[in-house]
Amino acid sequence: MKRQHASAAQRTTRSRVTPQHDDAVDRLFTAGGVTLHIDISTLIEHQWTGIPTVAAGLASAFLARMPARIRFFLGTSLVETQIVADALRRNTGLFLERELSSGRALAGPLPILMRQAASGPTIGLFPSVKPVRRAFDIECNVVHDLSTLVLPYFHIKGNVDHHMAGMMADIASSDLVVTVSAASRDDLGAYLGVQAARMVVAPNGAAWPEGFAVAAANMLTPHGAEPYLLILGTREPRKNVMLVFDMLERAPDLLASHRIVFAGKMGWLEEQHALPRALEPARASGRLVFTGFVRDDVKYRLLAGAEATLYPSLFEGFGLPVLESLSAGTPCVASWSSSIPEVGGAVCSYFDPLSAGDMLRATREILARRREEGEALRQRCRAHAARFTWAAAADIILQRLAPLVEARL
Amino acid sequence: MEALRAWQNASSVVLSCPGPMRRHTAALLPVGDAVLPQVFLGGESQLLAFAAAAPELAGRLFFAALPEMFSSPASLPDAWKTLGQKEHAAGPVVHLRFGSIRDARMLKFARNAVVVAETQSAAPLTASHHPFASGHTLPAATKRVFVYGRETIRPKLIGGAEIPATKLPAACITADLAASSFADGSSGFAPSSRGESAGLELVSLADFRSGLWAAGVVPARRSRRGSGAPETTEHGTTVLVPWNLAHFGSIVPDLLERLASLRRPGDRMPRIVLMPFNYLGQTGMIRRLIASLRQAAPDPDVMLSDTFLARVSALSGLPALRRLSRLAWVDGNDPEHWWTTARLNAAGFTAVLIDPSPDAIPGPTTQVADDTILVENDTRYGALSFEVRLPSRRTLPNLLALTAPGRRPRRQAP
């Protein structure tokens, strides 16, 4: 059983990365004795969605590409690489947290706290908020979106405080700021005046264990399965699910022909996206389904089996559910807000996120395309999504770090 | 408009202000189609007054409920498409932002300017990590500030850089009112005609339901005590109290609590009609006020039934508002108090300023605020504290006396 698990884990790791990088960077890092330290504070959550998913994707890609040069850390302590690698294979921080609590995962202080200097330049990569600053020779942090800055009323106070507490200092102390989309990069420029030269856009990836597609293909029952539309994502006001409700109230025929499935954990400010009374009967009869959080394998099956996914978000730094949908071969009807068109490209159908009528138009359009184009549309979705990989994101970051490393050698 | 001469070649001028976005049917609308909750005061009124003052821009004026969601020029064609416009004139886009400085947002690919109506510093005492929490800092992409014909706060760009400011003509303060036949009580309406209350949304705190308020639905119901809507000015004790929800140091909740605590059975206290403005779509502050009045008032049911919320959703509601009262108390701590006073006066109301300045002189339209308090609020910009002044329990009777029939101050010219 243990051997089977390891084998699946290896396949997972392989599928997350694509060898498409410039070896010169690897040689530079090896020759210079560079170590890339990755902050794992976002990986301690049990259920990885959003930022933890991005942190895990990047960590897996860096680890696969240059394992000898990678260290993980939490606060001011190094963390055992094998234990983090195990968490990445399991796709949860559950056991990582246990190992950290017991102290077994800790592997000594950060190089800056040790008497002996590191053998070469140290780089700190922070996938989100920086728990420590100026602890590495070169620092690099990822900014996912500025929604807590620009749209604080979509968040609870704790969220805003968490992200705003150190944002300015994080950016000021970083040599390189990574954004996951051009939209987020432009936000940093427009609101905080961060110079473009200090930023790099490294779009997120989407990767599934190879077995998921096989399992999904075997489990789906095309004859007899009821068609459904899927809305994937944490439920919070910014995700704008009220627009879906508005659309369904306008189009009872859509609710009759398709079940509507909401998958994702409940977020915050629930009163702002509560189900309207008029749709309660649909929930009671099972036409509207709220699954709550779903595991990755279930998520993949839901994505692969949907007629289309709907993504009405008002503001995104990236829009990972759009990419996940396309990577599963399922077309997405998405709002044209913020970064979403960067992710969805030409394969998505877009709508105005304040117009239920426009959303209905785009939904009918994509359903018609599915009927007309069939498998060809699914293939185009997958082909588009294949451009986004964690390996490519890691490579973009390494390419921009290389000159900073050279300057310190 | 002269003030915009440098940007005359703009193909479109997009106006925006903070507000509940779900009321709009599209991300971009002709200004005339925007559904704004409170058109008489606050950012919405600044926007509409500007639009009315610039008829030459009419065909190029649009409203964006959430300009920050437009990511690139490529977003605009999608928005035009929703409007049913296949093509739109090419050229630069200008974005004018109205409302609180703290809430200034950018249309990223446009030339951005912020219109500032805030005339005094209201910096919080407590620090917040949110870069815009101070209310004095504008986003980096702001190219210009427009101010009204009066000294206003001069915000700086994030990082501290100065920003050029241009004065707007006086027409930008009241052009919408002037264009409306409802602007002044002396013209344009017959007190007995039906339908005058269209445009005035009114509900007692006892009847307040946040979901309905947020949706812009205010039922014409009678309160539990059967008092219904406040009566006309003949009742003699109704006062309008503008309440800036974007000013986290507002004295309005404390003033009401103080009034509630003074209340004794049988007293003839003024009936308060609160006029919340700069409403973002969340009702937390209103709900908190109701909860605190329940605690403070000796007769909370009476207090809540006799205290009302009012919104002027269309200027056609002004005559009905005037019938409620022609007298308003204006919080002088509010950064927008000058704008509020100007609008009230222009529409036929008398504004009594609750003046927190140390050299304030009491008069028929000035009540000295002599009691310093600390107002603390958990806000979307962090926990913010403000030192503000309001009438003490000793001087509050003076304010009430100004309200009494026969003692009312005469209306001042705007």
PDB file of N, CA and C in Angstrom, chain B residues 124-171:
ATOM      1  N   PRO B 124      -7.253  59.830  11.245  1.00  0.00           N
ATOM      2  CA  PRO B 124      -7.454  59.031  12.454  1.00  0.00           C
ATOM      3  C   PRO B 124      -6.268  59.163  13.402  1.00  0.00           C
ATOM      4  N   LEU B 125      -6.549  59.008  14.687  1.00  0.00           N
ATOM      5  CA  LEU B 125      -5.467  59.067  15.678  1.00  0.00           C
ATOM      6  C   LEU B 125      -4.639  57.793  15.636  1.00  0.00           C
ATOM      7  N   THR B 126      -5.316  56.698  15.341  1.00  0.00           N
ATOM      8  CA  THR B 126      -4.631  55.413  15.353  1.00  0.00           C
ATOM      9  C   THR B 126      -4.053  55.104  13.984  1.00  0.00           C
ATOM     10  N   ALA B 127      -2.956  54.403  13.988  1.00  0.00           N
ATOM     11  CA  ALA B 127      -2.333  54.037  12.718  1.00  0.00           C
ATOM     12  C   ALA B 127      -3.010  52.798  12.160  1.00  0.00           C
ATOM     13  N   SER B 128      -3.090  52.752  10.857  1.00  0.00           N
ATOM     14  CA  SER B 128      -3.580  51.550  10.189  1.00  0.00           C
ATOM     15  C   SER B 128      -2.565  51.208   9.123  1.00  0.00           C
ATOM     16  N   HIS B 129      -2.429  49.943   8.838  1.00  0.00           N
ATOM     17  CA  HIS B 129      -1.492  49.547   7.789  1.00  0.00           C
ATOM     18  C   HIS B 129      -2.071  49.750   6.403  1.00  0.00           C
ATOM     19  N   HIS B 130      -3.374  49.971   6.343  1.00  0.00           N
ATOM     20  CA  HIS B 130      -3.949  50.160   5.013  1.00  0.00           C
ATOM     21  C   HIS B 130      -3.433  51.480   4.441  1.00  0.00           C
ATOM     22  N   PRO B 131      -2.843  51.439   3.257  1.00  0.00           N
ATOM     23  CA  PRO B 131      -2.192  52.654   2.735  1.00  0.00           C
ATOM     24  C   PRO B 131      -3.131  53.837   2.556  1.00  0.00           C
ATOM     25  N   PHE B 132      -4.440  53.576   2.436  1.00  0.00           N
ATOM     26  CA  PHE B 132      -5.356  54.676   2.201  1.00  0.00           C
ATOM     27  C   PHE B 132      -6.180  55.038   3.437  1.00  0.00           C
ATOM     28  N   ALA B 133      -5.843  54.424   4.569  1.00  0.00           N
ATOM     29  CA  ALA B 133      -6.658  54.615   5.777  1.00  0.00           C
ATOM     30  C   ALA B 133      -6.649  56.059   6.270  1.00  0.00           C
ATOM     31  N   SER B 134      -5.567  56.780   6.054  1.00  0.00           N
ATOM     32  CA  SER B 134      -5.473  58.130   6.610  1.00  0.00           C
ATOM     33  C   SER B 134      -6.488  59.078   5.987  1.00  0.00           C
ATOM     34  N   GLY B 135      -6.911  58.767   4.782  1.00  0.00           N
ATOM     35  CA  GLY B 135      -7.834  59.679   4.104  1.00  0.00           C
ATOM     36  C   GLY B 135      -7.121  60.852   3.456  1.00  0.00           C
ATOM     37  N   HIS B 136      -5.811  60.821   3.437  1.00  0.00           N
ATOM     38  CA  HIS B 136      -5.034  61.919   2.835  1.00  0.00           C
ATOM     39  C   HIS B 136      -4.162  61.454   1.681  1.00  0.00           C
ATOM     40  N   THR B 137      -4.291  60.192   1.326  1.00  0.00           N
ATOM     41  CA  THR B 137      -3.375  59.614   0.348  1.00  0.00           C
ATOM     42  C   THR B 137      -4.158  59.098  -0.850  1.00  0.00           C
ATOM     43  N   LEU B 138      -3.663  59.427  -2.028  1.00  0.00           N
ATOM     44  CA  LEU B 138      -4.324  58.983  -3.249  1.00  0.00           C
ATOM     45  C   LEU B 138      -3.475  57.939  -3.965  1.00  0.00           C
ATOM     46  N   PRO B 139      -4.118  57.102  -4.762  1.00  0.00           N
ATOM     47  CA  PRO B 139      -3.362  56.107  -5.529  1.00  0.00           C
ATOM     48  C   PRO B 139      -2.331  56.764  -6.453  1.00  0.00           C
ATOM     49  N   ALA B 140      -1.302  56.016  -6.739  1.00  0.00           N
ATOM     50  CA  ALA B 140      -0.165  56.553  -7.495  1.00  0.00           C
ATOM     51  C   ALA B 140      -0.546  57.042  -8.884  1.00  0.00           C
ATOM     52  N   ALA B 141      -1.576  56.438  -9.473  1.00  0.00           N
ATOM     53  CA  ALA B 141      -1.909  56.787 -10.856  1.00  0.00           C
ATOM     54  C   ALA B 141      -2.770  58.044 -10.962  1.00  0.00           C
ATOM     55  N   THR B 142      -3.086  58.686  -9.848  1.00  0.00           N
ATOM     56  CA  THR B 142      -3.891  59.913  -9.908  1.00  0.00           C
ATOM     57  C   THR B 142      -3.075  61.020 -10.580  1.00  0.00           C
ATOM     58  N   LYS B 143      -3.612  61.578 -11.653  1.00  0.00           N
ATOM     59  CA  LYS B 143      -2.872  62.598 -12.409  1.00  0.00           C
ATOM     60  C   LYS B 143      -3.228  64.012 -11.981  1.00  0.00           C
ATOM     61  N   ARG B 144      -4.399  64.172 -11.435  1.00  0.00           N
ATOM     62  CA  ARG B 144      -4.851  65.521 -11.119  1.00  0.00           C
ATOM     63  C   ARG B 144      -5.937  65.460 -10.050  1.00  0.00           C
ATOM     64  N   VAL B 145      -6.006  66.537  -9.289  1.00  0.00           N
ATOM     65  CA  VAL B 145      -7.086  66.666  -8.310  1.00  0.00           C
ATOM     66  C   VAL B 145      -7.939  67.862  -8.722  1.00  0.00           C
ATOM     67  N   PHE B 146      -9.227  67.695  -8.683  1.00  0.00           N
ATOM     68  CA  PHE B 146     -10.135  68.827  -8.893  1.00  0.00           C
ATOM     69  C   PHE B 146     -10.756  69.196  -7.551  1.00  0.00           C
ATOM     70  N   VAL B 147     -10.828  70.478  -7.287  1.00  0.00           N
ATOM     71  CA  VAL B 147     -11.395  70.929  -6.015  1.00  0.00           C
ATOM     72  C   VAL B 147     -12.491  71.945  -6.322  1.00  0.00           C
ATOM     73  N   TYR B 148     -13.349  72.154  -5.332  1.00  0.00           N
ATOM     74  CA  TYR B 148     -14.391  73.160  -5.490  1.00  0.00           C
ATOM     75  C   TYR B 148     -13.812  74.509  -5.059  1.00  0.00           C
ATOM     76  N   GLY B 149     -14.598  75.549  -5.212  1.00  0.00           N
ATOM     77  CA  GLY B 149     -14.075  76.883  -4.964  1.00  0.00           C
ATOM     78  C   GLY B 149     -13.864  77.182  -3.499  1.00  0.00           C
ATOM     79  N   ARG B 150     -13.170  76.371  -2.823  1.00  0.00           N
ATOM     80  CA  ARG B 150     -12.938  76.548  -1.400  1.00  0.00           C
ATOM     81  C   ARG B 150     -11.736  75.708  -1.033  1.00  0.00           C
ATOM     82  N   GLU B 151     -11.098  76.063   0.034  1.00  0.00           N
ATOM     83  CA  GLU B 151      -9.921  75.314   0.460  1.00  0.00           C
ATOM     84  C   GLU B 151     -10.330  73.883   0.830  1.00  0.00           C
ATOM     85  N   THR B 152      -9.709  72.941   0.220  1.00  0.00           N
ATOM     86  CA  THR B 152     -10.026  71.549   0.534  1.00  0.00           C
ATOM     87  C   THR B 152      -8.755  70.856   0.995  1.00  0.00           C
ATOM     88  N   ILE B 153      -8.937  69.661   1.460  1.00  0.00           N
ATOM     89  CA  ILE B 153      -7.768  68.837   1.772  1.00  0.00           C
ATOM     90  C   ILE B 153      -6.942  68.714   0.506  1.00  0.00           C
ATOM     91  N   ARG B 154      -5.650  68.798   0.638  1.00  0.00           N
ATOM     92  CA  ARG B 154      -4.777  68.571  -0.518  1.00  0.00           C
ATOM     93  C   ARG B 154      -4.088  67.225  -0.325  1.00  0.00           C
ATOM     94  N   PRO B 155      -4.712  66.177  -0.777  1.00  0.00           N
ATOM     95  CA  PRO B 155      -4.089  64.866  -0.583  1.00  0.00           C
ATOM     96  C   PRO B 155      -2.815  64.748  -1.408  1.00  0.00           C
ATOM     97  N   LYS B 156      -1.960  63.863  -0.976  1.00  0.00           N
ATOM     98  CA  LYS B 156      -0.730  63.590  -1.726  1.00  0.00           C
ATOM     99  C   LYS B 156      -0.813  62.197  -2.310  1.00  0.00           C
ATOM    100  N   LEU B 157       0.030  61.979  -3.284  1.00  0.00           N
ATOM    101  CA  LEU B 157       0.096  60.634  -3.843  1.00  0.00           C
ATOM    102  C   LEU B 157       0.768  59.703  -2.854  1.00  0.00           C
ATOM    103  N   ILE B 158       0.505  58.443  -2.978  1.00  0.00           N
ATOM    104  CA  ILE B 158       1.190  57.484  -2.133  1.00  0.00           C
ATOM    105  C   ILE B 158       2.696  57.637  -2.381  1.00  0.00           C
ATOM    106  N   GLY B 159       3.454  57.711  -1.344  1.00  0.00           N
ATOM    107  CA  GLY B 159       4.877  58.024  -1.469  1.00  0.00           C
ATOM    108  C   GLY B 159       5.163  59.479  -1.162  1.00  0.00           C
ATOM    109  N   GLY B 160       4.114  60.315  -1.128  1.00  0.00           N
ATOM    110  CA  GLY B 160       4.288  61.682  -0.669  1.00  0.00           C
ATOM    111  C   GLY B 160       4.387  62.751  -1.739  1.00  0.00           C
ATOM    112  N   ALA B 161       4.318  62.372  -2.998  1.00  0.00           N
ATOM    113  CA  ALA B 161       4.460  63.383  -4.060  1.00  0.00           C
ATOM    114  C   ALA B 161       3.241  64.303  -4.097  1.00  0.00           C
ATOM    115  N   GLU B 162       3.506  65.555  -4.439  1.00  0.00           N
ATOM    116  CA  GLU B 162       2.417  66.530  -4.601  1.00  0.00           C
ATOM    117  C   GLU B 162       1.660  66.226  -5.888  1.00  0.00           C
ATOM    118  N   ILE B 163       0.468  66.761  -5.966  1.00  0.00           N
ATOM    119  CA  ILE B 163      -0.338  66.502  -7.163  1.00  0.00           C
ATOM    120  C   ILE B 163      -1.033  67.799  -7.570  1.00  0.00           C
ATOM    121  N   PRO B 164      -1.027  68.123  -8.859  1.00  0.00           N
ATOM    122  CA  PRO B 164      -1.638  69.388  -9.262  1.00  0.00           C
ATOM    123  C   PRO B 164      -3.143  69.405  -9.012  1.00  0.00           C
ATOM    124  N   ALA B 165      -3.629  70.592  -8.635  1.00  0.00           N
ATOM    125  CA  ALA B 165      -5.058  70.735  -8.347  1.00  0.00           C
ATOM    126  C   ALA B 165      -5.648  71.832  -9.224  1.00  0.00           C
ATOM    127  N   THR B 166      -6.859  71.629  -9.659  1.00  0.00           N
ATOM    128  CA  THR B 166      -7.565  72.587 -10.504  1.00  0.00           C
ATOM    129  C   THR B 166      -8.934  72.851  -9.887  1.00  0.00           C
ATOM    130  N   LYS B 167      -9.344  74.122  -9.900  1.00  0.00           N
ATOM    131  CA  LYS B 167     -10.653  74.448  -9.328  1.00  0.00           C
ATOM    132  C   LYS B 167     -11.764  74.152 -10.320  1.00  0.00           C
ATOM    133  N   LEU B 168     -12.813  73.584  -9.806  1.00  0.00           N
ATOM    134  CA  LEU B 168     -14.011  73.380 -10.613  1.00  0.00           C
ATOM    135  C   LEU B 168     -14.897  74.616 -10.496  1.00  0.00           C
ATOM    136  N   PRO B 169     -15.652  74.923 -11.526  1.00  0.00           N
ATOM    137  CA  PRO B 169     -16.552  76.081 -11.430  1.00  0.00           C
ATOM    138  C   PRO B 169     -17.669  75.841 -10.414  1.00  0.00           C
ATOM    139  N   ALA B 170     -18.217  76.938  -9.925  1.00  0.00           N
ATOM    140  CA  ALA B 170     -19.256  76.856  -8.889  1.00  0.00           C
ATOM    141  C   ALA B 170     -20.466  76.065  -9.358  1.00  0.00           C
ATOM    142  N   ALA B 171     -20.683  76.046 -10.668  1.00  0.00           N
ATOM    143  CA  ALA B 171     -21.838  75.309 -11.186  1.00  0.00           C
ATOM    144  C   ALA B 171     -21.782  73.841 -10.806  1.00  0.00           C
TER     145      ALA B 171
END
